């Protein structure tokens, strides 16, 4: 999709520090990390939010979730624990309208989040 930051990253047109890639997803370091481990997992295909991604119904959301768990494992926080977040809509602070899973870990995470 034109003018979408994460489509640009998926296409390799915008630089990102990639940590994992699968057939239909990419995981890369968040540019403004909120924890020692803060990775974003995106579908290469554009979906504006989680509802759209889930609605695709073709296993893409499963692949994003599996890659999020794999990223947590490969970055060493599978045992200590981690959090997966899909911010959705303005009150959740979604700023990039290309669905993405945040993978956060490496420090104690408060609950509920602020
Ligand atoms: P959200 O607020 O859930 O939409 O999350 C968007 C995330 O994208 C934020 O955590 C940003 O720090 C991150 N972000 C924005 N631009 C980039 C970029 N060029 N590379 C990596 N992460 C980015
Ligand atoms: Zn996009």
XYZ file of C-alpha atoms and ligand atoms in Angstrom:
138
model
C 0.000 0.000 0.000
C 1.389 3.417 -0.971
C 2.583 5.645 1.870
C 2.532 2.823 4.413
C 5.704 2.769 6.524
C 5.578 -0.956 7.265
C 4.806 -1.878 3.640
C 8.005 0.082 2.880
C 9.927 -1.977 5.446
C 8.419 -5.213 4.092
C 9.513 -4.221 0.568
C 13.038 -3.379 1.776
C 12.596 0.252 0.704
C 12.834 1.552 4.279
C 15.660 0.247 6.470
C 14.950 -1.828 9.546
C 16.994 -4.147 11.735
C 15.457 -7.488 10.883
C 15.609 -10.315 13.385
C 13.460 -12.960 11.655
C 11.678 -13.515 8.385
C 9.175 -16.149 7.286
C 7.306 -16.609 4.030
C 4.631 -14.075 4.910
C 6.067 -12.131 7.871
C 9.021 -10.031 9.001
C 10.221 -9.297 12.530
C 12.381 -6.234 13.186
C 13.607 -4.103 16.075
C 11.296 -1.300 17.204
C 13.019 2.044 16.564
C 11.923 3.353 20.000
C 12.200 0.332 22.293
C 10.117 0.267 25.469
C 11.932 -2.762 26.925
C 15.273 -4.537 26.418
C 13.496 -6.778 23.915
C 11.062 -4.882 21.690
C 10.434 -6.410 18.302
C 7.602 -5.852 15.848
C 6.211 -8.703 13.769
C 4.303 -7.696 10.652
C 2.564 -9.512 7.824
C 4.193 -8.575 4.509
C 0.664 -8.102 3.166
C -1.026 -4.875 4.186
C -3.789 -5.104 6.778
C -4.732 -1.956 8.681
C -5.328 -3.643 12.026
C -5.788 -6.918 13.887
C -9.438 -7.325 12.870
C -8.483 -7.155 9.207
C -5.573 -9.560 9.714
C -7.760 -12.023 11.627
C -10.482 -11.670 9.019
C -8.122 -12.758 6.237
C -8.744 -16.282 7.533
C -5.806 -17.789 5.690
C -3.484 -18.602 8.569
C -1.586 -15.313 8.334
C -2.428 -14.300 11.902
C -1.234 -17.732 13.064
C 2.054 -17.129 11.262
C 2.463 -13.690 12.880
C 1.787 -15.207 16.327
C 4.179 -18.098 15.729
C 6.920 -15.708 14.598
C 6.328 -13.520 17.661
C 6.867 -16.549 19.899
C 9.936 -17.554 17.875
C 11.377 -14.041 18.146
C 10.888 -14.131 21.936
C 12.643 -17.467 22.059
C 15.536 -16.450 19.834
C 16.034 -13.204 21.790
C 16.204 -15.126 25.061
C 12.998 -14.142 26.848
C 10.869 -17.253 26.344
C 11.658 -18.466 29.881
C 11.614 -15.102 31.686
C 8.388 -14.074 29.957
C 7.190 -11.644 27.370
C 4.108 -9.792 26.218
C 2.482 -9.656 22.783
C 0.429 -6.524 22.053
C -1.623 -5.433 19.058
C -2.483 -1.798 19.667
C -5.752 -1.161 17.853
C -7.337 2.245 17.378
C -6.682 5.700 18.824
C -7.230 5.035 22.532
C -4.773 2.139 22.364
C -2.214 4.423 20.737
C -2.029 2.742 17.342
C 0.127 5.039 15.225
C 1.056 2.778 12.305
C -1.955 1.455 10.434
C -0.340 -1.736 9.216
C -1.090 -4.558 11.660
C 1.863 -5.407 13.898
C 2.507 -7.453 17.008
C 4.761 -5.881 19.621
C 6.947 -8.448 21.424
C 8.151 -6.973 24.716
C 10.383 -8.584 27.299
C 13.645 -8.503 29.206
C 12.284 -6.630 32.232
C 9.300 -7.013 34.568
C 6.233 -5.715 32.734
C 3.513 -4.001 34.743
C -0.095 -5.130 34.560
C -2.351 -3.514 33.627
C -0.271 -1.478 31.180
C -0.639 2.291 31.400
P 1.795 1.422 17.477
O 1.842 2.653 18.344
O 1.242 0.204 18.140
O 1.152 1.721 16.131
O 3.312 1.053 17.224
C 4.100 1.573 16.211
C 5.520 1.252 16.584
O 6.319 1.405 15.429
C 6.107 2.165 17.664
O 6.521 1.365 18.774
C 7.276 2.841 16.957
O 8.387 3.038 17.796
C 7.581 1.871 15.839
N 8.209 2.443 14.661
C 7.863 3.579 14.014
N 8.663 3.759 12.944
C 9.526 2.721 12.919
C 10.610 2.347 12.060
N 10.950 3.076 11.000
N 11.287 1.213 12.346
C 10.947 0.467 13.425
N 9.939 0.763 14.264
C 9.245 1.878 14.022
Zn 1.168 -1.518 4.968
